[in-house]
C-alpha positions as a LaTeX table, in Angstrom:
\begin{tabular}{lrrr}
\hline
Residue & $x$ (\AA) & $y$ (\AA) & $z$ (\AA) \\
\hline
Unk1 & 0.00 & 0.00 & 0.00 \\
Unk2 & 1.03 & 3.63 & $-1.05$ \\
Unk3 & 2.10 & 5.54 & 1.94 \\
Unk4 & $-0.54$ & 7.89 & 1.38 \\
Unk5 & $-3.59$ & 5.01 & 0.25 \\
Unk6 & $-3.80$ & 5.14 & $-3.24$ \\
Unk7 & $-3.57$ & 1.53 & $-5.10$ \\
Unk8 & 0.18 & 1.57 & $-7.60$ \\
Unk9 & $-0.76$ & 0.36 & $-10.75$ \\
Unk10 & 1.47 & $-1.67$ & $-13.50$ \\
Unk11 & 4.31 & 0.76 & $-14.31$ \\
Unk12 & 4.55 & 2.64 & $-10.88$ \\
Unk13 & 1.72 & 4.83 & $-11.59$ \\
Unk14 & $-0.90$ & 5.17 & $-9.09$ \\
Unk15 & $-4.54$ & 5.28 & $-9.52$ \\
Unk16 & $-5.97$ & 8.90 & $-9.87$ \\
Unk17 & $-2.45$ & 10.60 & $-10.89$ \\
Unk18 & $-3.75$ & 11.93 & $-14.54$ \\
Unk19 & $-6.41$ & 13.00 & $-12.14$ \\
Unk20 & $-4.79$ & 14.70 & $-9.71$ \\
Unk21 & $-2.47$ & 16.18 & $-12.03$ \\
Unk22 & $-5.08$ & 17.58 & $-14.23$ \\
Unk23 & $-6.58$ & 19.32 & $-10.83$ \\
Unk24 & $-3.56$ & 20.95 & $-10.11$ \\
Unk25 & $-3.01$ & 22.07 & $-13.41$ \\
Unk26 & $-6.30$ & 23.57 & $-13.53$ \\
Unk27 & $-5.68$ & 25.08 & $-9.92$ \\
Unk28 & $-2.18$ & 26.84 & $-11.58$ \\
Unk29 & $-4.10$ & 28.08 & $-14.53$ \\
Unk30 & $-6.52$ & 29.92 & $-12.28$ \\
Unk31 & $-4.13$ & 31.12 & $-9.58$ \\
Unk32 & $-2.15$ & 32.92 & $-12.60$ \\
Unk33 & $-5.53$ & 34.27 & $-13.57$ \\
Unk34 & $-5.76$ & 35.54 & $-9.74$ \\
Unk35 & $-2.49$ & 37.96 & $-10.44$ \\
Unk36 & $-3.44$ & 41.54 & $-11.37$ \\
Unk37 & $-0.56$ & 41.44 & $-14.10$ \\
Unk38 & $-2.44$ & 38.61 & $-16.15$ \\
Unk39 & $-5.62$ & 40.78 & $-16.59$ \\
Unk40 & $-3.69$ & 44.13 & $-16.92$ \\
Unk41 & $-1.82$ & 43.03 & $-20.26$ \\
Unk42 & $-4.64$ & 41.29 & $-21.78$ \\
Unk43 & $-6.85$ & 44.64 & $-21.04$ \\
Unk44 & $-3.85$ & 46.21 & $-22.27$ \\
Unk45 & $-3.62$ & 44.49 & $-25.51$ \\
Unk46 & $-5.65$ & 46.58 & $-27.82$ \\
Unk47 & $-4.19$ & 49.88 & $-26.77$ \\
Unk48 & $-0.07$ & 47.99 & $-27.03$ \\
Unk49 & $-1.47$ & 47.49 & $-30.81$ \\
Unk50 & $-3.33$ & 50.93 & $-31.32$ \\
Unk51 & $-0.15$ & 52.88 & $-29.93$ \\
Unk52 & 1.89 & 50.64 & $-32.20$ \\
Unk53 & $-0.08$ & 51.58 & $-35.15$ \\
Unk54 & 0.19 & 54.91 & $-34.54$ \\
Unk55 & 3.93 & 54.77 & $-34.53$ \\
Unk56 & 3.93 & 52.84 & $-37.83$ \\
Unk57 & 1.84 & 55.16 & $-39.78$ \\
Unk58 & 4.24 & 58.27 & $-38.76$ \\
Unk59 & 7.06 & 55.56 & $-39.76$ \\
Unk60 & 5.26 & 54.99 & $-43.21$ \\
Unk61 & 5.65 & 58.66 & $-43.33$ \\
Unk62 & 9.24 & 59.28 & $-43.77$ \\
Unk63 & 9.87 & 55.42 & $-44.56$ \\
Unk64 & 9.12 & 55.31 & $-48.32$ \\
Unk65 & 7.03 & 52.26 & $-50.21$ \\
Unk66 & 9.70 & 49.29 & $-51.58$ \\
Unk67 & 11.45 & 48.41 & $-48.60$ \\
Unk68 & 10.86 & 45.77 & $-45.61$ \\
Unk69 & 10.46 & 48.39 & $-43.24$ \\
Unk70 & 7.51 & 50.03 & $-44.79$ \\
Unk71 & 4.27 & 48.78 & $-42.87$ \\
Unk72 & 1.10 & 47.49 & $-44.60$ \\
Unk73 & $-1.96$ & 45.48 & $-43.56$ \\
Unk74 & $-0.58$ & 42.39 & $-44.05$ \\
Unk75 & 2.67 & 42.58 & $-42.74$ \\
Unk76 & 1.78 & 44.89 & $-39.97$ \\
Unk77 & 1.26 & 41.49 & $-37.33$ \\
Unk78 & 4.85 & 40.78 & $-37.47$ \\
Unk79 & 5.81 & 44.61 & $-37.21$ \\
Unk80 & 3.85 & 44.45 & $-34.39$ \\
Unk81 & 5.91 & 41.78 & $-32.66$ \\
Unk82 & 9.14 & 43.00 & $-33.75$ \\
Unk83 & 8.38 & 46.29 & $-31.56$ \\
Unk84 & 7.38 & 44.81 & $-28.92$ \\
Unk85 & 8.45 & 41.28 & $-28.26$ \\
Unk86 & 11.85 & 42.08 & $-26.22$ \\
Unk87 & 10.45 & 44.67 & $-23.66$ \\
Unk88 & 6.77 & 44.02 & $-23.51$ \\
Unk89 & 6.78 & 39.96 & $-23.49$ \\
Unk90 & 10.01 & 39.87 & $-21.93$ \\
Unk91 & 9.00 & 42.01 & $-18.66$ \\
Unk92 & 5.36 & 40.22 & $-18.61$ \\
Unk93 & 7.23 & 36.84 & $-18.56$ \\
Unk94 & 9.27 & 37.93 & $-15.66$ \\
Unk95 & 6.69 & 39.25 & $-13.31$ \\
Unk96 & 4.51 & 36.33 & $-13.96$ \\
Unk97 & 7.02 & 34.12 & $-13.28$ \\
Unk98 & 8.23 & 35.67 & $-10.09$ \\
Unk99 & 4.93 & 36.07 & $-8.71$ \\
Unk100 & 4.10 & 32.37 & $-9.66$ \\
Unk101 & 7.45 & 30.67 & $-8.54$ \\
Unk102 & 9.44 & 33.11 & $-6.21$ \\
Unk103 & 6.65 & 34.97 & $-4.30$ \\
Unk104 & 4.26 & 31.88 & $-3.72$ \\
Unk105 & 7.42 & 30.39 & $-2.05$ \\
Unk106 & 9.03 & 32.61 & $-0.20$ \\
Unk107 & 5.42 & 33.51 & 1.29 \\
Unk108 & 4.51 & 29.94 & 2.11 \\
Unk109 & 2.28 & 29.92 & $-0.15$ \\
Unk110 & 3.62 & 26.62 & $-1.90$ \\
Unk111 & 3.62 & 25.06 & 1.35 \\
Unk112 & 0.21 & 24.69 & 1.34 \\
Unk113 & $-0.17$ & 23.04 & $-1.96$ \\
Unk114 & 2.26 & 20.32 & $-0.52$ \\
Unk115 & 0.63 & 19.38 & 2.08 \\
Unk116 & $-1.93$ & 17.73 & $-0.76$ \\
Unk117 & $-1.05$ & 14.58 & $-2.51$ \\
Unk118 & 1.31 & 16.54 & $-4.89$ \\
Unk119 & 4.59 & 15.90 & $-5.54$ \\
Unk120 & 7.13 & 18.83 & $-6.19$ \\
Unk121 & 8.16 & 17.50 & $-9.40$ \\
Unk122 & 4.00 & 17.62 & $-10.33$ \\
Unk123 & 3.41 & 21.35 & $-8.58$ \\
Unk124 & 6.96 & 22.42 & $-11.00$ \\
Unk125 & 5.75 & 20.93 & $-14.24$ \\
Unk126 & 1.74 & 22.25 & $-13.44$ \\
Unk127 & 3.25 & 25.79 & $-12.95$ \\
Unk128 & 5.11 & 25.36 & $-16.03$ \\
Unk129 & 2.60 & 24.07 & $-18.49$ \\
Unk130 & $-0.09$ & 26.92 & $-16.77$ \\
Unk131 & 2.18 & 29.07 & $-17.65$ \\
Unk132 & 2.91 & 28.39 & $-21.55$ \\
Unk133 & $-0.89$ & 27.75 & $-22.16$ \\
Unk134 & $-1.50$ & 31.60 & $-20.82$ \\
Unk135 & 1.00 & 32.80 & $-23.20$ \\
Unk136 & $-0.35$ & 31.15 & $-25.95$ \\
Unk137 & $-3.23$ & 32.59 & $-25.10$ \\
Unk138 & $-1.81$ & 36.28 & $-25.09$ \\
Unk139 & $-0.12$ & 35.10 & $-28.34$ \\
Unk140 & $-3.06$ & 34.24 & $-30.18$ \\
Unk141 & $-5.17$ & 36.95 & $-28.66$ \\
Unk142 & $-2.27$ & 39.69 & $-29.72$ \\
Unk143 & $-2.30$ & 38.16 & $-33.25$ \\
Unk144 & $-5.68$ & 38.68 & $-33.87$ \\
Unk145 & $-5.75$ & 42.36 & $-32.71$ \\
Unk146 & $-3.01$ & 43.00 & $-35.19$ \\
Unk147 & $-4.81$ & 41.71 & $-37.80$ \\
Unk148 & $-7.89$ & 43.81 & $-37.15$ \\
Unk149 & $-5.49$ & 46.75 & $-37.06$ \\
Unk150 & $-3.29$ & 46.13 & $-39.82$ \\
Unk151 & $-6.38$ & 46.00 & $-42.34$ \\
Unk152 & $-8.08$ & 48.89 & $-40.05$ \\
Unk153 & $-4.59$ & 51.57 & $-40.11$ \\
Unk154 & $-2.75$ & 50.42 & $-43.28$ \\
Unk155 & $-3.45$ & 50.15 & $-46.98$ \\
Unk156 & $-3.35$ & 46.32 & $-48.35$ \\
Unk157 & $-0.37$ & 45.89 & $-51.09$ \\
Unk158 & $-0.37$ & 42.50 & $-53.35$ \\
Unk159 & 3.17 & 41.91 & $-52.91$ \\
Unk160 & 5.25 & 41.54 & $-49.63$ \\
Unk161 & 8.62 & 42.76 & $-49.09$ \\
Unk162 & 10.37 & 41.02 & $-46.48$ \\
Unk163 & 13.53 & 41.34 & $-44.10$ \\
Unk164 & 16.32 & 39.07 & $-45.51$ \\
Unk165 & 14.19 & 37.83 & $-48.58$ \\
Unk166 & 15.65 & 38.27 & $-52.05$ \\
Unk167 & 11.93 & 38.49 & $-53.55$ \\
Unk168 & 8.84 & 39.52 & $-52.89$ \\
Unk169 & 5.87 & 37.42 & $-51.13$ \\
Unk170 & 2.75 & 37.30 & $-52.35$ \\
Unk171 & 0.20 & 38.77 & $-49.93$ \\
Unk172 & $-1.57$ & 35.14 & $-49.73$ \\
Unk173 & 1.44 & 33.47 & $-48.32$ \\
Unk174 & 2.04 & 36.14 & $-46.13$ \\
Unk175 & $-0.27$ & 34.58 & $-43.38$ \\
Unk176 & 2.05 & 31.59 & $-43.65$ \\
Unk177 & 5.26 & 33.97 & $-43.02$ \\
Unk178 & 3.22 & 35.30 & $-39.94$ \\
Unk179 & 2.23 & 31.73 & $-38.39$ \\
Unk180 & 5.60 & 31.16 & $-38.47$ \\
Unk181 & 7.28 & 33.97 & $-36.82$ \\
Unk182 & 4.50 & 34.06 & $-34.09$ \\
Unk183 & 6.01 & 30.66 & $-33.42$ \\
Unk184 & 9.09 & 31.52 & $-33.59$ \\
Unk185 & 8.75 & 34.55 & $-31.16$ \\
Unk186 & 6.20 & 32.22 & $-28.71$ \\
Unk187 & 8.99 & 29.72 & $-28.64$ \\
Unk188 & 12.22 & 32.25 & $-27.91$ \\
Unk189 & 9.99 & 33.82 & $-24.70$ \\
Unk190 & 9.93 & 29.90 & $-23.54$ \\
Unk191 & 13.24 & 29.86 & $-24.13$ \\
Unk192 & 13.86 & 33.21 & $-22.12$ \\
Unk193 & 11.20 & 32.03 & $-19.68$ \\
Unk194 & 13.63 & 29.10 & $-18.71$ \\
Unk195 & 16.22 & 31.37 & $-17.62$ \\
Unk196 & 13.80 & 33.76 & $-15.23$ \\
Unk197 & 12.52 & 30.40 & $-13.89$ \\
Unk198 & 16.26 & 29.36 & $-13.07$ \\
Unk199 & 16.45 & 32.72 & $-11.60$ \\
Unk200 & 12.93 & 32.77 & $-9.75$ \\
Unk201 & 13.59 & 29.57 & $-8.04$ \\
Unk202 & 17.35 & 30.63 & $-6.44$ \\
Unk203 & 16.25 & 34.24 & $-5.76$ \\
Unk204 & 15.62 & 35.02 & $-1.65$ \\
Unk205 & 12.53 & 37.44 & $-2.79$ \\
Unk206 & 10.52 & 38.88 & $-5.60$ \\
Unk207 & 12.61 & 42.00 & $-5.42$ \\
Unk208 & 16.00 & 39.79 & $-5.92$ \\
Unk209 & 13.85 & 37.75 & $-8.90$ \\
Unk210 & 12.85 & 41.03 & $-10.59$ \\
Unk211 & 16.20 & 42.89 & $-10.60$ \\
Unk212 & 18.35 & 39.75 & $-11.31$ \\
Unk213 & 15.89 & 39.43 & $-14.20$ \\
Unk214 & 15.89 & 42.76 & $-15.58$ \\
Unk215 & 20.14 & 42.63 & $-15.23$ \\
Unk216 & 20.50 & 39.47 & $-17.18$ \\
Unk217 & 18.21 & 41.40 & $-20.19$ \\
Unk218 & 20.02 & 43.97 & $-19.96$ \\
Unk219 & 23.23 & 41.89 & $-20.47$ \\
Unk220 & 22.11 & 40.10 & $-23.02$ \\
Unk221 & 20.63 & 42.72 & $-25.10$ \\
Unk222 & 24.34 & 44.38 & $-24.72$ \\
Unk223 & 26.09 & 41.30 & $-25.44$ \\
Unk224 & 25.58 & 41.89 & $-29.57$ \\
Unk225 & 27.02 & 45.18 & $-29.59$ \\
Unk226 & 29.51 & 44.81 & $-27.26$ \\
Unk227 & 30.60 & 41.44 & $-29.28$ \\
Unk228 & 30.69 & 43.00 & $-32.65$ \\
Unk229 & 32.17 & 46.38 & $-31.81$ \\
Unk230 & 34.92 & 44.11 & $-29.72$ \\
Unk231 & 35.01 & 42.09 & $-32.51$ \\
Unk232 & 35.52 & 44.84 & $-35.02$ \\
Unk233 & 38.02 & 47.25 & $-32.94$ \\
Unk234 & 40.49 & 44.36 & $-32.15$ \\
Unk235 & 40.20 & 42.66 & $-35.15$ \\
Unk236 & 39.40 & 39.33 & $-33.09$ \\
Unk237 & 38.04 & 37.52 & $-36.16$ \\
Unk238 & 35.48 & 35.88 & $-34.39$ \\
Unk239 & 32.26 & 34.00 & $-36.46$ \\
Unk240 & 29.83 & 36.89 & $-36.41$ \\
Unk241 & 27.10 & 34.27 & $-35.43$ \\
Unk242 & 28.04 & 34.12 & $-32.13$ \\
Unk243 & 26.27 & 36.94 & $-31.62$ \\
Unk244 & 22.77 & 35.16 & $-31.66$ \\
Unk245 & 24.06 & 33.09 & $-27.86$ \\
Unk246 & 21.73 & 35.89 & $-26.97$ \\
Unk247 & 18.03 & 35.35 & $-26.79$ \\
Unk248 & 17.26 & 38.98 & $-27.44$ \\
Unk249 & 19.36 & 38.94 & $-30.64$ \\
Unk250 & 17.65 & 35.98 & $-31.75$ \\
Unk251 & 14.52 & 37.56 & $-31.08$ \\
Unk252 & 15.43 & 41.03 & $-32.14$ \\
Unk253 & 16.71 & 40.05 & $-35.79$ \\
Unk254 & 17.13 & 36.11 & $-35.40$ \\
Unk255 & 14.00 & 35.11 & $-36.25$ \\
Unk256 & 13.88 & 37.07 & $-39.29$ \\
Unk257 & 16.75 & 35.43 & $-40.18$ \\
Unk258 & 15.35 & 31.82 & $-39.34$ \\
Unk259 & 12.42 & 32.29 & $-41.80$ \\
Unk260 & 14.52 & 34.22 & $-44.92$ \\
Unk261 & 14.55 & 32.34 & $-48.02$ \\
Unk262 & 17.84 & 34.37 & $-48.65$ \\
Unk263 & 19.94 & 31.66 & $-50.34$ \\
Unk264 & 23.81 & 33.11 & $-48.70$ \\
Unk265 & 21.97 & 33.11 & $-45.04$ \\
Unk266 & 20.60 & 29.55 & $-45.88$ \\
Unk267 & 23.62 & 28.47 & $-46.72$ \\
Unk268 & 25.44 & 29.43 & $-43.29$ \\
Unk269 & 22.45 & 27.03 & $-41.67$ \\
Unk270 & 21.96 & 29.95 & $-38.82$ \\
Unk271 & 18.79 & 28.92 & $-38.17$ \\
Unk272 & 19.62 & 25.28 & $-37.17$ \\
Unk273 & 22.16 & 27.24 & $-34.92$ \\
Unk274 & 20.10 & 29.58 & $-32.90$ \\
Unk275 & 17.71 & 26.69 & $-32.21$ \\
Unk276 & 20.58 & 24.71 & $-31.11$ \\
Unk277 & 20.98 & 27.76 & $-28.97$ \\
Unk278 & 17.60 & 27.71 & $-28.00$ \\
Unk279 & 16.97 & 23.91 & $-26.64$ \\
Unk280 & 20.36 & 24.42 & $-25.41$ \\
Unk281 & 18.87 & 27.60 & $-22.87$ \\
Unk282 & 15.64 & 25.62 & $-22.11$ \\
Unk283 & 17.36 & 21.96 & $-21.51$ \\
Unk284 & 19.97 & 23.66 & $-19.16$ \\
Unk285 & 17.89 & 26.09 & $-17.54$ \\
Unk286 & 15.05 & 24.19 & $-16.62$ \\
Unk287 & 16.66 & 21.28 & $-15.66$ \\
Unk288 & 18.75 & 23.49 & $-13.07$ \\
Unk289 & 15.24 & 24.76 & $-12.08$ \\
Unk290 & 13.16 & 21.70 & $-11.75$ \\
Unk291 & 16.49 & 20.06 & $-9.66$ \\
Unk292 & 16.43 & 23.30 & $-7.31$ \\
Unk293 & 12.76 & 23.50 & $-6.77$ \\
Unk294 & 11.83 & 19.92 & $-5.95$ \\
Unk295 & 15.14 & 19.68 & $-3.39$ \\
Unk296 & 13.50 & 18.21 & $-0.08$ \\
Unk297 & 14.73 & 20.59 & 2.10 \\
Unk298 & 13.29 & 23.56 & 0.81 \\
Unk299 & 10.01 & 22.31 & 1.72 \\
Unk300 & 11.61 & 21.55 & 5.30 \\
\hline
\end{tabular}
């Protein structure tokens, strides 16, 4: 007999797991829905993409049709990410995190959830997948506001011109294009998310989480420049891909990259690289999480 009365089952399961997994999942979804953060961005959401507009159409002013940086209905959904995937999705990640990992433990809160039938590695892995499902969510909900915008703010155009693209993209297969670097972006903030969960779990308060957060943006959105102007000044020599070991390059200019059909940048196979990069962040990161938080004595 289990020491706590449920029946094991062939394999070392136990009778009721899926279902006691599935409640605590359920009970992380809505405890993320319980933090004020959560409903501020999605209430937030249409005026991120109506302020965005408005700086594209003063951009389309002095930024001239025939060029990747002019904004039109259909490619204004990925414009919209570009501007504000590294500070706006960033930050959100890193608050909800904190508040989810850091703050519930360091007030007890987690505790209390332990004291059920729930295993730390369960309560880790519930808090993680709550997590990704609400930013899919914001994903998907973002998407569609930008879509609504793009054909409510900027004039359609047939054909598509496209960062790192050596033609132009018919306006049909620009949905495809956008899919993909939606993906793309939703799968660099997991990547990103790893390392504030790393940091969330090893940080003595929310304050610590936060700050320690914010620094190791900071670095890595420096890391580029300081790389290539390092890289230029001493004449180092150093691959110039190198630059993209930081998630904000990737996300910055990376992805971009990732989807061009630009036959030199193919060639180079950068986009196998930064995903390298990318499982690299996640598999390290979260493994040095999950090992931290479901330690025995921090529950002592």
């Amino acid at each position: 007999m289990a020491a706590n009365g449920r029946q094991p089952q062939p394999g070392g399961s136990f009778c009721g797991d899926d279902d006691l997994m599935i409640a605590l999942l359920h009970s992380e979804w809505e405890r993320l829905w319980k933090r004020k953060i959560a409903w501020v961005f999605l209430i937030a959401i249409p005026f991120i993409i109506l302020a965005t507009s408005k700086y594209y159409i003063g951009h389309n002013l002095v930024m001239p049709p025939g060029g990747p940086e002019h904004t039109t209905a259909e490619n204004f959904p990925v414009m919209a990410m570009i501007e504000q995937l590294i500070v706006v999705f960033n930050v959100l990640v890193l608050v909800l995190l904190t508040l989810s990992f850091t703050e519930e433990y360091r007030s007890g809160q987690l505790r209390m959830i332990m004291l059920r039938s729930y295993s730390s590695t369960q309560l880790f892995w519930a808090k993680w997948i709550a997590f990704a499902l609400l930013m899919a969510l914001f994903f998907i909900i973002y998407l569609l506001f930008a879509v609504m915008a793009g054909y409510t703010f900027f004039k359609s155009s047939p054909q598509q011109i496209l960062f790192y693209y050596d033609h132009t993209v018919p306006s049909g297969d620009m949905i495809l294009y956008t899919l993909r670097y939606y993906g793309m972006a939703y799968t660099t903030v997991m990547g990103t998310a790893s390392v504030f969960i790393a940091i969330g779990v090893i940080s003595r308060s929310s304050t610590a989480a936060i700050g320690l957060g914010m620094g190791y943006l900071l670095c890595s959105l420096a890391f580029p420049l300081i790389y290539e102007m390092s890289n230029r000044v001493l004449g180092l020599g150093l691959p110039g891909v190198l630059k993209y070991l930081s998630l904000t390059e990737i996300q910055f200019s990376g992805i971009a990259v990732m989807l061009s059909n630009a036959k030199a940048l193919q060639d180079l196979h950068l986009g196998l690289w930064m995903i390298c990069i990318l499982v690299v962040y996640a598999a390290v990161f979260m493994a040095a999480a999950r090992l931290i938080f479901t330690k025995s004595d921090r529950w002592i």
